[in-house]
Amino acid sequence: MAVHIHQFLCLKDNFGVLVHDPETRSTAAIDAPDAAPILAALKARDWILTEILLTHHHADHVQGAPGLKAAFPRARVVGPRKESDRIAGLETLVSEGDVARVGALEAVVMEVPGHTSGHVAYWFEAEDVAFAGDTLFALGCGRAFEEPPQTLHHSLKRLAALPDETQVYCGHEYTLANAKFALAVDPGNELLKERAAEVAARREKGEFTLPTTIAIELATNPFLRVEEPEIQAALGMVGADPVDVFAALRERKNRS
């Protein structure tokens, strides 16, 4: 099934993303960092907003929803049931295994807590596309703000188990900084070196580094490679429990 995806910057480094079903002309915004650029993108394409799919409650992902709803009153605001008390205006509450629809397109809801307690991702299985919010980033992952590191580690393993060809859209353009950190803890990874150079070249040209794919992340993202001897050795934790390695790696990134 055809799907049109348009990605653009909002605020400083947030991504706005529109998912459009040409069959029904339905369009969803994935998160709502800022209403103005999202409305401008819709207008430029003559798309009608029908859904607003929110991943978590942080202001830079939801604050544009009221403005979008004012412009498109019939658009449904969809978001995590477990954060319904922290996101104003939710109309459809979703949990693990629910299906969020955008016209004829269907997204399976995955609960991926860690960054926030109720964070969800939207996986459009038939289109090989997943929207991970701030759980998984290209070459990185979100901070474990509201849950212990092991919870975030489990969520990342769930996303990493998606098919290799799955294209992943994330909430922020953090890839260049993440690449520098990844090289520091995985300096012998030749594919990572190539990818870091490509990322730097893209950013120099003002190009986006997303989407990424599950296959690329499995090969180069240190947070998905905590069972690898190279990552464990860089942290002085050879043979340690991967959960402990992940926690140490996330703490090192917090301080970087």
PDB file of C-alpha atoms in Angstrom:
ATOM      1  CA  MET A   1       0.000   0.000   0.000  1.00  0.00           C
ATOM      2  CA  ALA A   2       1.341   3.432  -0.889  1.00  0.00           C
ATOM      3  CA  VAL A   3       2.106   5.870   1.900  1.00  0.00           C
ATOM      4  CA  HIS A   4       3.506   9.376   1.662  1.00  0.00           C
ATOM      5  CA  ILE A   5       5.693  10.582   4.549  1.00  0.00           C
ATOM      6  CA  HIS A   6       6.856  14.161   4.888  1.00  0.00           C
ATOM      7  CA  GLN A   7       9.444  15.072   7.515  1.00  0.00           C
ATOM      8  CA  PHE A   8      10.473  18.586   8.556  1.00  0.00           C
ATOM      9  CA  LEU A   9      11.976  20.438  11.493  1.00  0.00           C
ATOM     10  CA  CYS A  10       9.980  22.048  14.262  1.00  0.00           C
ATOM     11  CA  LEU A  11      11.289  24.170  17.119  1.00  0.00           C
ATOM     12  CA  LYS A  12      15.086  23.714  17.283  1.00  0.00           C
ATOM     13  CA  ASP A  13      15.665  20.041  16.558  1.00  0.00           C
ATOM     14  CA  ASN A  14      12.288  18.318  16.854  1.00  0.00           C
ATOM     15  CA  PHE A  15      10.894  16.574  13.829  1.00  0.00           C
ATOM     16  CA  GLY A  16       7.409  17.116  12.537  1.00  0.00           C
ATOM     17  CA  VAL A  17       6.153  14.192  10.472  1.00  0.00           C
ATOM     18  CA  LEU A  18       3.042  13.812   8.328  1.00  0.00           C
ATOM     19  CA  VAL A  19       1.790  10.392   7.255  1.00  0.00           C
ATOM     20  CA  HIS A  20      -0.589  10.570   4.284  1.00  0.00           C
ATOM     21  CA  ASP A  21      -2.794   7.849   2.822  1.00  0.00           C
ATOM     22  CA  PRO A  22      -3.400   8.826  -0.826  1.00  0.00           C
ATOM     23  CA  GLU A  23      -6.234   6.305  -1.120  1.00  0.00           C
ATOM     24  CA  THR A  24      -8.454   8.057   1.424  1.00  0.00           C
ATOM     25  CA  ARG A  25      -6.602  11.407   1.643  1.00  0.00           C
ATOM     26  CA  SER A  26      -6.336  10.936   5.394  1.00  0.00           C
ATOM     27  CA  THR A  27      -3.287  12.477   7.076  1.00  0.00           C
ATOM     28  CA  ALA A  28      -1.781  12.041  10.528  1.00  0.00           C
ATOM     29  CA  ALA A  29       0.710  14.205  12.350  1.00  0.00           C
ATOM     30  CA  ILE A  30       3.132  12.166  14.419  1.00  0.00           C
ATOM     31  CA  ASP A  31       3.478  14.248  17.571  1.00  0.00           C
ATOM     32  CA  ALA A  32       2.818  17.978  17.610  1.00  0.00           C
ATOM     33  CA  PRO A  33       5.923  19.980  18.553  1.00  0.00           C
ATOM     34  CA  ASP A  34       4.639  23.252  17.061  1.00  0.00           C
ATOM     35  CA  ALA A  35       1.403  23.904  15.200  1.00  0.00           C
ATOM     36  CA  ALA A  36       2.634  26.547  12.749  1.00  0.00           C
ATOM     37  CA  PRO A  37       5.144  24.488  10.707  1.00  0.00           C
ATOM     38  CA  ILE A  38       2.817  21.482  10.712  1.00  0.00           C
ATOM     39  CA  LEU A  39      -0.066  23.575   9.408  1.00  0.00           C
ATOM     40  CA  ALA A  40       2.242  25.095   6.782  1.00  0.00           C
ATOM     41  CA  ALA A  41       3.315  21.634   5.619  1.00  0.00           C
ATOM     42  CA  LEU A  42      -0.300  20.499   5.368  1.00  0.00           C
ATOM     43  CA  LYS A  43      -1.263  23.598   3.392  1.00  0.00           C
ATOM     44  CA  ALA A  44       1.663  23.226   0.985  1.00  0.00           C
ATOM     45  CA  ARG A  45       0.497  19.711   0.093  1.00  0.00           C
ATOM     46  CA  ASP A  46      -3.234  20.361   0.276  1.00  0.00           C
ATOM     47  CA  TRP A  47      -3.558  17.608   2.884  1.00  0.00           C
ATOM     48  CA  ILE A  48      -6.339  17.470   5.464  1.00  0.00           C
ATOM     49  CA  LEU A  49      -5.320  16.517   8.992  1.00  0.00           C
ATOM     50  CA  THR A  50      -7.449  13.645  10.298  1.00  0.00           C
ATOM     51  CA  GLU A  51      -5.330  12.252  13.164  1.00  0.00           C
ATOM     52  CA  ILE A  52      -2.773  13.506  15.655  1.00  0.00           C
ATOM     53  CA  LEU A  53      -0.784  10.532  16.967  1.00  0.00           C
ATOM     54  CA  LEU A  54       1.108  11.426  20.141  1.00  0.00           C
ATOM     55  CA  THR A  55       3.932   9.297  21.532  1.00  0.00           C
ATOM     56  CA  HIS A  56       4.403  10.800  25.013  1.00  0.00           C
ATOM     57  CA  HIS A  57       3.516  13.740  27.219  1.00  0.00           C
ATOM     58  CA  HIS A  58       6.610  15.972  26.968  1.00  0.00           C
ATOM     59  CA  ALA A  59       5.691  19.509  25.950  1.00  0.00           C
ATOM     60  CA  ASP A  60       7.876  19.542  22.839  1.00  0.00           C
ATOM     61  CA  HIS A  61       5.775  16.657  21.489  1.00  0.00           C
ATOM     62  CA  VAL A  62       2.257  17.769  22.410  1.00  0.00           C
ATOM     63  CA  GLN A  63       2.152  21.550  22.732  1.00  0.00           C
ATOM     64  CA  GLY A  64       1.105  22.060  19.102  1.00  0.00           C
ATOM     65  CA  ALA A  65      -1.938  19.804  19.379  1.00  0.00           C
ATOM     66  CA  PRO A  66      -4.424  22.518  20.447  1.00  0.00           C
ATOM     67  CA  GLY A  67      -3.446  24.687  17.468  1.00  0.00           C
ATOM     68  CA  LEU A  68      -3.821  21.749  15.092  1.00  0.00           C
ATOM     69  CA  LYS A  69      -7.170  20.866  16.591  1.00  0.00           C
ATOM     70  CA  ALA A  70      -8.350  24.460  16.229  1.00  0.00           C
ATOM     71  CA  ALA A  71      -7.502  24.397  12.527  1.00  0.00           C
ATOM     72  CA  PHE A  72      -8.874  20.883  11.961  1.00  0.00           C
ATOM     73  CA  PRO A  73     -11.633  20.332  14.553  1.00  0.00           C
ATOM     74  CA  ARG A  74     -12.473  16.876  13.220  1.00  0.00           C
ATOM     75  CA  ALA A  75      -8.927  15.557  13.661  1.00  0.00           C
ATOM     76  CA  ARG A  76      -8.744  12.890  16.371  1.00  0.00           C
ATOM     77  CA  VAL A  77      -6.117  13.331  19.082  1.00  0.00           C
ATOM     78  CA  VAL A  78      -4.694   9.886  19.840  1.00  0.00           C
ATOM     79  CA  GLY A  79      -2.231   9.110  22.606  1.00  0.00           C
ATOM     80  CA  PRO A  80      -1.064   6.717  25.316  1.00  0.00           C
ATOM     81  CA  ARG A  81      -3.697   5.620  27.804  1.00  0.00           C
ATOM     82  CA  LYS A  82      -1.069   5.490  30.540  1.00  0.00           C
ATOM     83  CA  GLU A  83      -0.375   9.219  30.109  1.00  0.00           C
ATOM     84  CA  SER A  84      -3.967  10.367  29.684  1.00  0.00           C
ATOM     85  CA  ASP A  85      -3.726  12.362  32.906  1.00  0.00           C
ATOM     86  CA  ARG A  86      -0.698  14.252  31.550  1.00  0.00           C
ATOM     87  CA  ILE A  87      -1.862  15.057  28.008  1.00  0.00           C
ATOM     88  CA  ALA A  88      -4.778  17.447  27.708  1.00  0.00           C
ATOM     89  CA  GLY A  89      -7.352  16.864  24.990  1.00  0.00           C
ATOM     90  CA  LEU A  90      -6.785  13.186  24.249  1.00  0.00           C
ATOM     91  CA  GLU A  91      -9.818  11.723  22.497  1.00  0.00           C
ATOM     92  CA  THR A  92      -8.669   8.195  21.691  1.00  0.00           C
ATOM     93  CA  LEU A  93      -6.568   6.331  24.259  1.00  0.00           C
ATOM     94  CA  VAL A  94      -4.293   3.545  23.038  1.00  0.00           C
ATOM     95  CA  SER A  95      -2.392   0.767  24.747  1.00  0.00           C
ATOM     96  CA  GLU A  96      -0.174  -2.156  23.775  1.00  0.00           C
ATOM     97  CA  GLY A  97      -1.529  -4.011  20.756  1.00  0.00           C
ATOM     98  CA  ASP A  98      -4.175  -1.463  19.810  1.00  0.00           C
ATOM     99  CA  VAL A  99      -4.412  -0.327  16.201  1.00  0.00           C
ATOM    100  CA  ALA A 100      -4.295   3.356  15.251  1.00  0.00           C
ATOM    101  CA  ARG A 101      -5.760   3.990  11.807  1.00  0.00           C
ATOM    102  CA  VAL A 102      -4.925   6.675   9.280  1.00  0.00           C
ATOM    103  CA  GLY A 103      -7.437   6.103   6.529  1.00  0.00           C
ATOM    104  CA  ALA A 104      -6.652   2.636   5.193  1.00  0.00           C
ATOM    105  CA  LEU A 105      -3.281   2.551   6.952  1.00  0.00           C
ATOM    106  CA  GLU A 106      -2.949   0.680  10.238  1.00  0.00           C
ATOM    107  CA  ALA A 107      -0.351   1.200  12.963  1.00  0.00           C
ATOM    108  CA  VAL A 108       0.155  -1.272  15.787  1.00  0.00           C
ATOM    109  CA  VAL A 109       0.683   0.508  19.104  1.00  0.00           C
ATOM    110  CA  MET A 110       3.768  -0.610  21.037  1.00  0.00           C
ATOM    111  CA  GLU A 111       4.247   0.414  24.650  1.00  0.00           C
ATOM    112  CA  VAL A 112       7.920   1.379  24.962  1.00  0.00           C
ATOM    113  CA  PRO A 113       8.330   2.966  28.415  1.00  0.00           C
ATOM    114  CA  GLY A 114      11.558   4.331  29.796  1.00  0.00           C
ATOM    115  CA  HIS A 115      11.919   7.876  28.529  1.00  0.00           C
ATOM    116  CA  THR A 116       8.461   8.395  30.016  1.00  0.00           C
ATOM    117  CA  SER A 117       6.334   5.835  31.821  1.00  0.00           C
ATOM    118  CA  GLY A 118       3.630   5.612  29.169  1.00  0.00           C
ATOM    119  CA  HIS A 119       5.588   6.226  25.966  1.00  0.00           C
ATOM    120  CA  VAL A 120       4.235   4.478  22.868  1.00  0.00           C
ATOM    121  CA  ALA A 121       5.530   3.868  19.348  1.00  0.00           C
ATOM    122  CA  TYR A 122       3.464   3.425  16.192  1.00  0.00           C
ATOM    123  CA  TRP A 123       4.447   0.579  13.846  1.00  0.00           C
ATOM    124  CA  PHE A 124       2.935   0.602  10.370  1.00  0.00           C
ATOM    125  CA  GLU A 125       3.800  -3.016   9.664  1.00  0.00           C
ATOM    126  CA  ALA A 126       2.500  -3.192   6.094  1.00  0.00           C
ATOM    127  CA  GLU A 127       4.505  -0.086   5.170  1.00  0.00           C
ATOM    128  CA  ASP A 128       7.680  -1.154   7.058  1.00  0.00           C
ATOM    129  CA  VAL A 129       7.701   2.104   9.010  1.00  0.00           C
ATOM    130  CA  ALA A 130       7.881   2.787  12.751  1.00  0.00           C
ATOM    131  CA  PHE A 131       7.657   6.047  14.651  1.00  0.00           C
ATOM    132  CA  ALA A 132       9.688   5.677  17.837  1.00  0.00           C
ATOM    133  CA  GLY A 133       9.336   9.120  19.402  1.00  0.00           C
ATOM    134  CA  ASP A 134      12.113   9.654  21.949  1.00  0.00           C
ATOM    135  CA  THR A 135      12.708   5.990  22.826  1.00  0.00           C
ATOM    136  CA  LEU A 136      15.069   5.057  19.989  1.00  0.00           C
ATOM    137  CA  PHE A 137      17.191   7.614  18.173  1.00  0.00           C
ATOM    138  CA  ALA A 138      19.530   7.114  15.242  1.00  0.00           C
ATOM    139  CA  LEU A 139      22.758   5.946  16.924  1.00  0.00           C
ATOM    140  CA  GLY A 140      21.293   6.583  20.361  1.00  0.00           C
ATOM    141  CA  CYS A 141      18.307   6.422  22.671  1.00  0.00           C
ATOM    142  CA  GLY A 142      16.354   8.730  24.941  1.00  0.00           C
ATOM    143  CA  ARG A 143      17.178   9.427  28.550  1.00  0.00           C
ATOM    144  CA  ALA A 144      15.497   7.207  31.121  1.00  0.00           C
ATOM    145  CA  PHE A 145      13.627  10.032  32.820  1.00  0.00           C
ATOM    146  CA  GLU A 146      10.712   8.237  34.449  1.00  0.00           C
ATOM    147  CA  GLU A 147      11.654   4.559  34.597  1.00  0.00           C
ATOM    148  CA  PRO A 148      14.809   2.647  35.539  1.00  0.00           C
ATOM    149  CA  PRO A 149      17.361   1.895  32.801  1.00  0.00           C
ATOM    150  CA  GLN A 150      16.315  -1.750  32.582  1.00  0.00           C
ATOM    151  CA  THR A 151      12.835  -0.664  31.501  1.00  0.00           C
ATOM    152  CA  LEU A 152      14.233   1.452  28.676  1.00  0.00           C
ATOM    153  CA  HIS A 153      16.607  -1.368  27.730  1.00  0.00           C
ATOM    154  CA  HIS A 154      13.652  -3.751  27.398  1.00  0.00           C
ATOM    155  CA  SER A 155      11.768  -1.247  25.236  1.00  0.00           C
ATOM    156  CA  LEU A 156      14.757  -0.844  22.934  1.00  0.00           C
ATOM    157  CA  LYS A 157      15.064  -4.605  22.570  1.00  0.00           C
ATOM    158  CA  ARG A 158      11.410  -4.719  21.488  1.00  0.00           C
ATOM    159  CA  LEU A 159      11.983  -2.081  18.819  1.00  0.00           C
ATOM    160  CA  ALA A 160      15.199  -3.793  17.734  1.00  0.00           C
ATOM    161  CA  ALA A 161      13.216  -6.988  17.135  1.00  0.00           C
ATOM    162  CA  LEU A 162      11.184  -5.333  14.386  1.00  0.00           C
ATOM    163  CA  PRO A 163      12.072  -6.489  10.851  1.00  0.00           C
ATOM    164  CA  ASP A 164      15.498  -5.302   9.690  1.00  0.00           C
ATOM    165  CA  GLU A 165      14.037  -3.337   6.787  1.00  0.00           C
ATOM    166  CA  THR A 166      11.770  -1.264   9.039  1.00  0.00           C
ATOM    167  CA  GLN A 167      12.352   2.448   8.501  1.00  0.00           C
ATOM    168  CA  VAL A 168      12.486   4.282  11.820  1.00  0.00           C
ATOM    169  CA  TYR A 169      11.543   7.918  12.346  1.00  0.00           C
ATOM    170  CA  CYS A 170      12.597   9.500  15.636  1.00  0.00           C
ATOM    171  CA  GLY A 171      11.598  12.624  17.516  1.00  0.00           C
ATOM    172  CA  HIS A 172      14.795  14.652  17.142  1.00  0.00           C
ATOM    173  CA  GLU A 173      17.753  15.335  14.853  1.00  0.00           C
ATOM    174  CA  TYR A 174      20.387  14.147  17.338  1.00  0.00           C
ATOM    175  CA  THR A 175      22.365  11.855  15.051  1.00  0.00           C
ATOM    176  CA  LEU A 176      25.581  13.877  14.742  1.00  0.00           C
ATOM    177  CA  ALA A 177      26.078  14.156  18.501  1.00  0.00           C
ATOM    178  CA  ASN A 178      25.082  10.511  18.924  1.00  0.00           C
ATOM    179  CA  ALA A 179      27.643   9.471  16.303  1.00  0.00           C
ATOM    180  CA  LYS A 180      30.459  11.175  18.209  1.00  0.00           C
ATOM    181  CA  PHE A 181      29.504   9.337  21.383  1.00  0.00           C
ATOM    182  CA  ALA A 182      29.108   6.025  19.560  1.00  0.00           C
ATOM    183  CA  LEU A 183      32.596   6.299  18.093  1.00  0.00           C
ATOM    184  CA  ALA A 184      34.024   6.902  21.561  1.00  0.00           C
ATOM    185  CA  VAL A 185      32.672   3.587  22.863  1.00  0.00           C
ATOM    186  CA  ASP A 186      32.889   1.535  19.661  1.00  0.00           C
ATOM    187  CA  PRO A 187      35.963   2.908  17.851  1.00  0.00           C
ATOM    188  CA  GLY A 188      36.757  -0.293  15.970  1.00  0.00           C
ATOM    189  CA  ASN A 189      33.372  -0.504  14.238  1.00  0.00           C
ATOM    190  CA  GLU A 190      34.140   0.143  10.573  1.00  0.00           C
ATOM    191  CA  LEU A 191      30.503   0.451   9.555  1.00  0.00           C
ATOM    192  CA  LEU A 192      29.995   2.984  12.334  1.00  0.00           C
ATOM    193  CA  LYS A 193      32.957   5.021  11.070  1.00  0.00           C
ATOM    194  CA  GLU A 194      31.446   5.085   7.587  1.00  0.00           C
ATOM    195  CA  ARG A 195      28.064   6.040   8.935  1.00  0.00           C
ATOM    196  CA  ALA A 196      29.489   8.804  11.145  1.00  0.00           C
ATOM    197  CA  ALA A 197      31.234  10.310   8.129  1.00  0.00           C
ATOM    198  CA  GLU A 198      28.008  10.153   6.115  1.00  0.00           C
ATOM    199  CA  VAL A 199      26.066  11.780   8.967  1.00  0.00           C
ATOM    200  CA  ALA A 200      28.588  14.608   9.221  1.00  0.00           C
ATOM    201  CA  ALA A 201      28.425  15.187   5.466  1.00  0.00           C
ATOM    202  CA  ARG A 202      24.638  15.272   5.496  1.00  0.00           C
ATOM    203  CA  ARG A 203      24.447  17.726   8.346  1.00  0.00           C
ATOM    204  CA  GLU A 204      27.036  19.928   6.653  1.00  0.00           C
ATOM    205  CA  LYS A 205      24.657  20.123   3.682  1.00  0.00           C
ATOM    206  CA  GLY A 206      21.668  20.764   5.948  1.00  0.00           C
ATOM    207  CA  GLU A 207      20.173  17.360   5.132  1.00  0.00           C
ATOM    208  CA  PHE A 208      18.292  15.165   7.593  1.00  0.00           C
ATOM    209  CA  THR A 209      19.815  11.932   8.849  1.00  0.00           C
ATOM    210  CA  LEU A 210      16.458  10.159   9.224  1.00  0.00           C
ATOM    211  CA  PRO A 211      14.838   7.806   8.645  1.00  0.00           C
ATOM    212  CA  THR A 212      17.193   5.111   9.790  1.00  0.00           C
ATOM    213  CA  THR A 213      16.526   1.365   9.683  1.00  0.00           C
ATOM    214  CA  ILE A 214      16.529  -1.354  12.294  1.00  0.00           C
ATOM    215  CA  ALA A 215      19.335  -3.142  10.436  1.00  0.00           C
ATOM    216  CA  ILE A 216      21.572  -0.062  10.478  1.00  0.00           C
ATOM    217  CA  GLU A 217      20.879   0.557  14.158  1.00  0.00           C
ATOM    218  CA  LEU A 218      21.653  -3.031  15.118  1.00  0.00           C
ATOM    219  CA  ALA A 219      25.030  -2.700  13.419  1.00  0.00           C
ATOM    220  CA  THR A 220      26.039   0.738  14.685  1.00  0.00           C
ATOM    221  CA  ASN A 221      23.956   1.923  17.661  1.00  0.00           C
ATOM    222  CA  PRO A 222      25.885   1.142  20.871  1.00  0.00           C
ATOM    223  CA  PHE A 223      22.687   1.083  22.946  1.00  0.00           C
ATOM    224  CA  LEU A 224      21.501  -1.896  20.881  1.00  0.00           C
ATOM    225  CA  ARG A 225      24.915  -3.574  21.114  1.00  0.00           C
ATOM    226  CA  VAL A 226      25.445  -3.862  24.883  1.00  0.00           C
ATOM    227  CA  GLU A 227      25.918  -7.622  24.571  1.00  0.00           C
ATOM    228  CA  GLU A 228      28.864  -7.125  22.202  1.00  0.00           C
ATOM    229  CA  PRO A 229      32.365  -7.626  23.692  1.00  0.00           C
ATOM    230  CA  GLU A 230      33.604  -4.394  22.100  1.00  0.00           C
ATOM    231  CA  ILE A 231      31.049  -2.263  23.929  1.00  0.00           C
ATOM    232  CA  GLN A 232      31.535  -4.114  27.196  1.00  0.00           C
ATOM    233  CA  ALA A 233      35.306  -3.746  26.939  1.00  0.00           C
ATOM    234  CA  ALA A 234      35.030   0.009  26.349  1.00  0.00           C
ATOM    235  CA  LEU A 235      33.154   0.282  29.656  1.00  0.00           C
ATOM    236  CA  GLY A 236      35.398  -2.131  31.535  1.00  0.00           C
ATOM    237  CA  MET A 237      32.450  -4.512  31.923  1.00  0.00           C
ATOM    238  CA  VAL A 238      33.383  -7.628  29.927  1.00  0.00           C
ATOM    239  CA  GLY A 239      31.000 -10.441  30.777  1.00  0.00           C
ATOM    240  CA  ALA A 240      28.633  -8.203  32.734  1.00  0.00           C
ATOM    241  CA  ASP A 241      24.855  -8.391  32.552  1.00  0.00           C
ATOM    242  CA  PRO A 242      23.778  -6.485  29.414  1.00  0.00           C
ATOM    243  CA  VAL A 243      21.250  -4.542  31.480  1.00  0.00           C
ATOM    244  CA  ASP A 244      24.051  -3.263  33.711  1.00  0.00           C
ATOM    245  CA  VAL A 245      26.135  -2.440  30.650  1.00  0.00           C
ATOM    246  CA  PHE A 246      23.213  -0.503  29.206  1.00  0.00           C
ATOM    247  CA  ALA A 247      22.740   1.434  32.451  1.00  0.00           C
ATOM    248  CA  ALA A 248      26.430   2.354  32.543  1.00  0.00           C
ATOM    249  CA  LEU A 249      26.394   3.349  28.881  1.00  0.00           C
ATOM    250  CA  ARG A 250      23.308   5.542  29.337  1.00  0.00           C
ATOM    251  CA  GLU A 251      24.887   7.203  32.382  1.00  0.00           C
ATOM    252  CA  ARG A 252      28.068   7.915  30.422  1.00  0.00           C
ATOM    253  CA  LYS A 253      25.993   9.482  27.663  1.00  0.00           C
ATOM    254  CA  ASN A 254      24.141  11.579  30.254  1.00  0.00           C
ATOM    255  CA  ARG A 255      27.476  13.055  31.314  1.00  0.00           C
ATOM    256  CA  SER A 256      28.853  13.582  27.802  1.00  0.00           C
TER     257      SER A 256
END
